[in-house]
Amino acid sequence: MEQQLQTIREKALAQLAEAQDTAALEQLRVSVLGKKGELTGILRGMGKLPAEERPKMGQMVNETRAAIEEALEARAAVLREKEKEERLKREAIDVTMPVRPRSAGAPNPLYTVQEELVEIFVGMGYEVVEGPEVEYDHYNFELLNLPKNHPARDAQDTFYIDDNIVLRTHTSPVQARIMTTRKPPIRIVCPGRVYRADEADATHSPVFHQMEGLVIDEGVTMGDLKGTLDAFAARLFGEGVTTRFRPSFFPFTEPSAEVDLTCASCHGKGCRMCKGTGWIEVLGAGMVNPKVLDMCGIDSKRYTGFAFGMGLERIALLKYNIPNLRLMYENDLRFLAQFR
Ligand code: PHE
């Protein structure tokens, strides 16, 4: 039996030294020390030994087991380290490898303009508000002093969903919504998409974008409107650009004005862009009609306000010298890439 133990030990140690990975080592452990292993077999056979030999034999078996276990653990540590190194080598990332080129998108100039406008007015303390594009006739027209059958309705070729619902023809219904739900002071801008049954051409599209502005408080004057729009013009197109007001008509403002900006191409000298006038029409504006204030539940004896609206496409065309509106809707990458 002693001889047997010696053989098991030598064989195990020899195999162990040869094991090339932790899996082989584990197999070896099971075959020697496992439940059905060789060493365990010897322990089972001890029952047949004379009683006085058992303690000595037991001790020898234990020593053998301890020696093999120790050698196994030592070898396992070496193999684990080796396997770890191999894995690290396999998983190494070559940080010097060239990257695959990824084409980044470019913002549509229309939205760049919208962001810029919003930023200018937020800088002046305005809040950004949005409203639905599918709108009640009530907000799009009625509350803005455009009752049914009012001739000025014809100026906005409206897409009707039914008798009471339209695709909003301007962003002004958002100011009606705000006036009916809030108390002054009110200072908001409302950018968004609007719809008119226009024939599409270089400067028209049935879907386009506007931004509305509305200020209501005690003592707001037309001078405030002029000052605000002058500051806006200079921020958008640069120092020296100012506004010119021409009398006009909107049912929801009184008085009303068409607002021109100094032509940024020729600085007012007159060029092809401004058709020689030195001015470019950009906004509609005016003092909120007291009738509109009253209809919306704001006391027109106490409060006054101004409102303005502008087309974003028009501003983008001017600002980026874009010859055709359609370019901004087609998302042709050759066009957009110029705005990266
Ligand atoms: N809503 C007008 C339009 O679409 C523009 C406007 C807004 C005019 C606010 C005056 C005041 O033409």
PDB file of N, CA and C in Angstrom, residues 205-262:
ATOM      1  N   SER A 205     -44.127  78.026 -49.979  1.00  0.00           N
ATOM      2  CA  SER A 205     -44.340  76.603 -49.743  1.00  0.00           C
ATOM      3  C   SER A 205     -45.622  76.468 -48.930  1.00  0.00           C
ATOM      4  N   PRO A 206     -46.420  75.429 -49.173  1.00  0.00           N
ATOM      5  CA  PRO A 206     -47.662  75.277 -48.396  1.00  0.00           C
ATOM      6  C   PRO A 206     -47.393  75.020 -46.911  1.00  0.00           C
ATOM      7  N   VAL A 207     -46.184  74.570 -46.599  1.00  0.00           N
ATOM      8  CA  VAL A 207     -45.800  74.432 -45.189  1.00  0.00           C
ATOM      9  C   VAL A 207     -44.593  75.329 -44.982  1.00  0.00           C
ATOM     10  N   PHE A 208     -44.662  76.192 -44.027  1.00  0.00           N
ATOM     11  CA  PHE A 208     -43.478  77.005 -43.726  1.00  0.00           C
ATOM     12  C   PHE A 208     -43.435  77.312 -42.238  1.00  0.00           C
ATOM     13  N   HIS A 209     -42.481  78.131 -41.832  1.00  0.00           N
ATOM     14  CA  HIS A 209     -42.265  78.357 -40.401  1.00  0.00           C
ATOM     15  C   HIS A 209     -42.357  79.835 -40.054  1.00  0.00           C
ATOM     16  N   GLN A 210     -42.939  80.083 -38.909  1.00  0.00           N
ATOM     17  CA  GLN A 210     -43.011  81.466 -38.423  1.00  0.00           C
ATOM     18  C   GLN A 210     -42.526  81.518 -36.982  1.00  0.00           C
ATOM     19  N   MET A 211     -42.245  82.727 -36.535  1.00  0.00           N
ATOM     20  CA  MET A 211     -42.090  82.921 -35.103  1.00  0.00           C
ATOM     21  C   MET A 211     -42.870  84.162 -34.707  1.00  0.00           C
ATOM     22  N   GLU A 212     -43.673  83.967 -33.691  1.00  0.00           N
ATOM     23  CA  GLU A 212     -44.546  85.005 -33.179  1.00  0.00           C
ATOM     24  C   GLU A 212     -43.918  85.583 -31.919  1.00  0.00           C
ATOM     25  N   GLY A 213     -44.148  86.862 -31.701  1.00  0.00           N
ATOM     26  CA  GLY A 213     -43.724  87.450 -30.430  1.00  0.00           C
ATOM     27  C   GLY A 213     -44.890  88.214 -29.826  1.00  0.00           C
ATOM     28  N   LEU A 214     -45.006  88.195 -28.511  1.00  0.00           N
ATOM     29  CA  LEU A 214     -46.102  88.912 -27.848  1.00  0.00           C
ATOM     30  C   LEU A 214     -45.625  89.446 -26.499  1.00  0.00           C
ATOM     31  N   VAL A 215     -45.888  90.733 -26.281  1.00  0.00           N
ATOM     32  CA  VAL A 215     -45.575  91.334 -24.987  1.00  0.00           C
ATOM     33  C   VAL A 215     -46.812  92.084 -24.505  1.00  0.00           C
ATOM     34  N   ILE A 216     -47.256  91.798 -23.300  1.00  0.00           N
ATOM     35  CA  ILE A 216     -48.391  92.539 -22.722  1.00  0.00           C
ATOM     36  C   ILE A 216     -48.051  92.930 -21.290  1.00  0.00           C
ATOM     37  N   ASP A 217     -48.240  94.199 -21.008  1.00  0.00           N
ATOM     38  CA  ASP A 217     -48.007  94.691 -19.644  1.00  0.00           C
ATOM     39  C   ASP A 217     -48.655  96.066 -19.536  1.00  0.00           C
ATOM     40  N   GLU A 218     -48.549  96.677 -18.384  1.00  0.00           N
ATOM     41  CA  GLU A 218     -49.039  98.046 -18.261  1.00  0.00           C
ATOM     42  C   GLU A 218     -48.052  98.969 -18.971  1.00  0.00           C
ATOM     43  N   GLY A 219     -48.584  99.897 -19.750  1.00  0.00           N
ATOM     44  CA  GLY A 219     -47.737 100.936 -20.329  1.00  0.00           C
ATOM     45  C   GLY A 219     -46.825 100.515 -21.473  1.00  0.00           C
ATOM     46  N   VAL A 220     -47.125  99.405 -22.149  1.00  0.00           N
ATOM     47  CA  VAL A 220     -46.311  98.994 -23.305  1.00  0.00           C
ATOM     48  C   VAL A 220     -46.700  99.867 -24.506  1.00  0.00           C
ATOM     49  N   THR A 221     -45.708 100.418 -25.201  1.00  0.00           N
ATOM     50  CA  THR A 221     -45.999 101.333 -26.305  1.00  0.00           C
ATOM     51  C   THR A 221     -45.404 100.833 -27.625  1.00  0.00           C
ATOM     52  N   MET A 222     -45.782 101.527 -28.688  1.00  0.00           N
ATOM     53  CA  MET A 222     -45.236 101.245 -30.000  1.00  0.00           C
ATOM     54  C   MET A 222     -43.724 101.521 -30.012  1.00  0.00           C
ATOM     55  N   GLY A 223     -43.290 102.450 -29.159  1.00  0.00           N
ATOM     56  CA  GLY A 223     -41.856 102.729 -29.037  1.00  0.00           C
ATOM     57  C   GLY A 223     -41.107 101.498 -28.538  1.00  0.00           C
ATOM     58  N   ASP A 224     -41.736 100.752 -27.621  1.00  0.00           N
ATOM     59  CA  ASP A 224     -41.123  99.508 -27.128  1.00  0.00           C
ATOM     60  C   ASP A 224     -41.000  98.494 -28.260  1.00  0.00           C
ATOM     61  N   LEU A 225     -42.039  98.442 -29.083  1.00  0.00           N
ATOM     62  CA  LEU A 225     -42.019  97.524 -30.222  1.00  0.00           C
ATOM     63  C   LEU A 225     -40.872  97.880 -31.167  1.00  0.00           C
ATOM     64  N   LYS A 226     -40.773  99.138 -31.487  1.00  0.00           N
ATOM     65  CA  LYS A 226     -39.726  99.609 -32.397  1.00  0.00           C
ATOM     66  C   LYS A 226     -38.329  99.329 -31.821  1.00  0.00           C
ATOM     67  N   GLY A 227     -38.167  99.654 -30.544  1.00  0.00           N
ATOM     68  CA  GLY A 227     -36.870  99.439 -29.892  1.00  0.00           C
ATOM     69  C   GLY A 227     -36.497  97.969 -29.855  1.00  0.00           C
ATOM     70  N   THR A 228     -37.490  97.128 -29.556  1.00  0.00           N
ATOM     71  CA  THR A 228     -37.248  95.689 -29.484  1.00  0.00           C
ATOM     72  C   THR A 228     -36.822  95.148 -30.850  1.00  0.00           C
ATOM     73  N   LEU A 229     -37.556  95.561 -31.895  1.00  0.00           N
ATOM     74  CA  LEU A 229     -37.258  95.015 -33.224  1.00  0.00           C
ATOM     75  C   LEU A 229     -35.935  95.579 -33.771  1.00  0.00           C
ATOM     76  N   ASP A 230     -35.592  96.814 -33.409  1.00  0.00           N
ATOM     77  CA  ASP A 230     -34.282  97.357 -33.798  1.00  0.00           C
ATOM     78  C   ASP A 230     -33.156  96.536 -33.163  1.00  0.00           C
ATOM     79  N   ALA A 231     -33.319  96.252 -31.883  1.00  0.00           N
ATOM     80  CA  ALA A 231     -32.296  95.469 -31.177  1.00  0.00           C
ATOM     81  C   ALA A 231     -32.182  94.082 -31.793  1.00  0.00           C
ATOM     82  N   PHE A 232     -33.339  93.509 -32.108  1.00  0.00           N
ATOM     83  CA  PHE A 232     -33.372  92.188 -32.735  1.00  0.00           C
ATOM     84  C   PHE A 232     -32.648  92.210 -34.087  1.00  0.00           C
ATOM     85  N   ALA A 233     -32.957  93.239 -34.913  1.00  0.00           N
ATOM     86  CA  ALA A 233     -32.359  93.339 -36.257  1.00  0.00           C
ATOM     87  C   ALA A 233     -30.845  93.418 -36.174  1.00  0.00           C
ATOM     88  N   ALA A 234     -30.352  94.206 -35.215  1.00  0.00           N
ATOM     89  CA  ALA A 234     -28.902  94.374 -35.080  1.00  0.00           C
ATOM     90  C   ALA A 234     -28.246  93.084 -34.600  1.00  0.00           C
ATOM     91  N   ARG A 235     -28.933  92.364 -33.717  1.00  0.00           N
ATOM     92  CA  ARG A 235     -28.377  91.097 -33.225  1.00  0.00           C
ATOM     93  C   ARG A 235     -28.317  90.060 -34.343  1.00  0.00           C
ATOM     94  N   LEU A 236     -29.346  90.073 -35.188  1.00  0.00           N
ATOM     95  CA  LEU A 236     -29.450  89.030 -36.218  1.00  0.00           C
ATOM     96  C   LEU A 236     -28.530  89.299 -37.405  1.00  0.00           C
ATOM     97  N   PHE A 237     -28.520  90.540 -37.886  1.00  0.00           N
ATOM     98  CA  PHE A 237     -27.770  90.826 -39.116  1.00  0.00           C
ATOM     99  C   PHE A 237     -26.552  91.703 -38.894  1.00  0.00           C
ATOM    100  N   GLY A 238     -26.347  92.187 -37.676  1.00  0.00           N
ATOM    101  CA  GLY A 238     -25.147  92.985 -37.395  1.00  0.00           C
ATOM    102  C   GLY A 238     -25.459  94.447 -37.135  1.00  0.00           C
ATOM    103  N   GLU A 239     -24.492  95.125 -36.506  1.00  0.00           N
ATOM    104  CA  GLU A 239     -24.648  96.547 -36.197  1.00  0.00           C
ATOM    105  C   GLU A 239     -24.994  97.327 -37.460  1.00  0.00           C
ATOM    106  N   GLY A 240     -25.799  98.344 -37.317  1.00  0.00           N
ATOM    107  CA  GLY A 240     -26.140  99.176 -38.467  1.00  0.00           C
ATOM    108  C   GLY A 240     -27.433  98.752 -39.139  1.00  0.00           C
ATOM    109  N   VAL A 241     -27.889  97.532 -38.842  1.00  0.00           N
ATOM    110  CA  VAL A 241     -29.158  97.086 -39.420  1.00  0.00           C
ATOM    111  C   VAL A 241     -30.291  97.556 -38.500  1.00  0.00           C
ATOM    112  N   THR A 242     -31.228  98.311 -39.045  1.00  0.00           N
ATOM    113  CA  THR A 242     -32.355  98.794 -38.231  1.00  0.00           C
ATOM    114  C   THR A 242     -33.671  98.440 -38.916  1.00  0.00           C
ATOM    115  N   THR A 243     -34.754  98.992 -38.397  1.00  0.00           N
ATOM    116  CA  THR A 243     -36.063  98.662 -38.962  1.00  0.00           C
ATOM    117  C   THR A 243     -36.741  99.909 -39.529  1.00  0.00           C
ATOM    118  N   ARG A 244     -37.634  99.661 -40.462  1.00  0.00           N
ATOM    119  CA  ARG A 244     -38.478 100.736 -40.988  1.00  0.00           C
ATOM    120  C   ARG A 244     -39.918 100.223 -40.922  1.00  0.00           C
ATOM    121  N   PHE A 245     -40.786 101.002 -40.315  1.00  0.00           N
ATOM    122  CA  PHE A 245     -42.190 100.607 -40.198  1.00  0.00           C
ATOM    123  C   PHE A 245     -43.003 101.261 -41.312  1.00  0.00           C
ATOM    124  N   ARG A 246     -43.807 100.442 -41.983  1.00  0.00           N
ATOM    125  CA  ARG A 246     -44.748 100.993 -42.971  1.00  0.00           C
ATOM    126  C   ARG A 246     -46.157 100.655 -42.514  1.00  0.00           C
ATOM    127  N   PRO A 247     -47.073 101.624 -42.606  1.00  0.00           N
ATOM    128  CA  PRO A 247     -48.451 101.363 -42.160  1.00  0.00           C
ATOM    129  C   PRO A 247     -49.034 100.161 -42.888  1.00  0.00           C
ATOM    130  N   SER A 248     -49.753  99.358 -42.167  1.00  0.00           N
ATOM    131  CA  SER A 248     -50.346  98.171 -42.793  1.00  0.00           C
ATOM    132  C   SER A 248     -51.621  97.818 -42.043  1.00  0.00           C
ATOM    133  N   PHE A 249     -52.149  96.646 -42.344  1.00  0.00           N
ATOM    134  CA  PHE A 249     -53.367  96.236 -41.638  1.00  0.00           C
ATOM    135  C   PHE A 249     -53.322  94.765 -41.246  1.00  0.00           C
ATOM    136  N   PHE A 250     -53.566  94.498 -39.986  1.00  0.00           N
ATOM    137  CA  PHE A 250     -53.883  93.146 -39.513  1.00  0.00           C
ATOM    138  C   PHE A 250     -55.076  93.310 -38.578  1.00  0.00           C
ATOM    139  N   PRO A 251     -56.042  92.418 -38.654  1.00  0.00           N
ATOM    140  CA  PRO A 251     -57.228  92.583 -37.805  1.00  0.00           C
ATOM    141  C   PRO A 251     -56.889  92.508 -36.319  1.00  0.00           C
ATOM    142  N   PHE A 252     -55.803  91.833 -35.973  1.00  0.00           N
ATOM    143  CA  PHE A 252     -55.489  91.614 -34.552  1.00  0.00           C
ATOM    144  C   PHE A 252     -54.536  92.642 -33.980  1.00  0.00           C
ATOM    145  N   THR A 253     -54.036  93.571 -34.824  1.00  0.00           N
ATOM    146  CA  THR A 253     -53.209  94.655 -34.281  1.00  0.00           C
ATOM    147  C   THR A 253     -53.749  95.996 -34.770  1.00  0.00           C
ATOM    148  N   GLU A 254     -53.565  97.014 -33.936  1.00  0.00           N
ATOM    149  CA  GLU A 254     -54.038  98.360 -34.283  1.00  0.00           C
ATOM    150  C   GLU A 254     -53.263  99.377 -33.466  1.00  0.00           C
ATOM    151  N   PRO A 255     -52.410 100.217 -34.051  1.00  0.00           N
ATOM    152  CA  PRO A 255     -52.081 100.198 -35.470  1.00  0.00           C
ATOM    153  C   PRO A 255     -51.201  98.993 -35.863  1.00  0.00           C
ATOM    154  N   SER A 256     -51.117  98.777 -37.167  1.00  0.00           N
ATOM    155  CA  SER A 256     -50.323  97.658 -37.683  1.00  0.00           C
ATOM    156  C   SER A 256     -49.221  98.173 -38.602  1.00  0.00           C
ATOM    157  N   ALA A 257     -48.181  97.396 -38.732  1.00  0.00           N
ATOM    158  CA  ALA A 257     -47.083  97.805 -39.606  1.00  0.00           C
ATOM    159  C   ALA A 257     -46.456  96.608 -40.303  1.00  0.00           C
ATOM    160  N   GLU A 258     -45.991  96.848 -41.530  1.00  0.00           N
ATOM    161  CA  GLU A 258     -45.061  95.922 -42.162  1.00  0.00           C
ATOM    162  C   GLU A 258     -43.691  96.431 -41.751  1.00  0.00           C
ATOM    163  N   VAL A 259     -42.831  95.532 -41.340  1.00  0.00           N
ATOM    164  CA  VAL A 259     -41.528  95.984 -40.853  1.00  0.00           C
ATOM    165  C   VAL A 259     -40.427  95.525 -41.806  1.00  0.00           C
ATOM    166  N   ASP A 260     -39.666  96.493 -42.309  1.00  0.00           N
ATOM    167  CA  ASP A 260     -38.522  96.183 -43.172  1.00  0.00           C
ATOM    168  C   ASP A 260     -37.238  96.267 -42.353  1.00  0.00           C
ATOM    169  N   LEU A 261     -36.254  95.483 -42.760  1.00  0.00           N
ATOM    170  CA  LEU A 261     -34.919  95.611 -42.152  1.00  0.00           C
ATOM    171  C   LEU A 261     -33.969  96.167 -43.205  1.00  0.00           C
ATOM    172  N   THR A 262     -32.963  96.902 -42.749  1.00  0.00           N
ATOM    173  CA  THR A 262     -31.921  97.369 -43.654  1.00  0.00           C
ATOM    174  C   THR A 262     -31.377  96.174 -44.431  1.00  0.00           C
TER     175      THR A 262
END
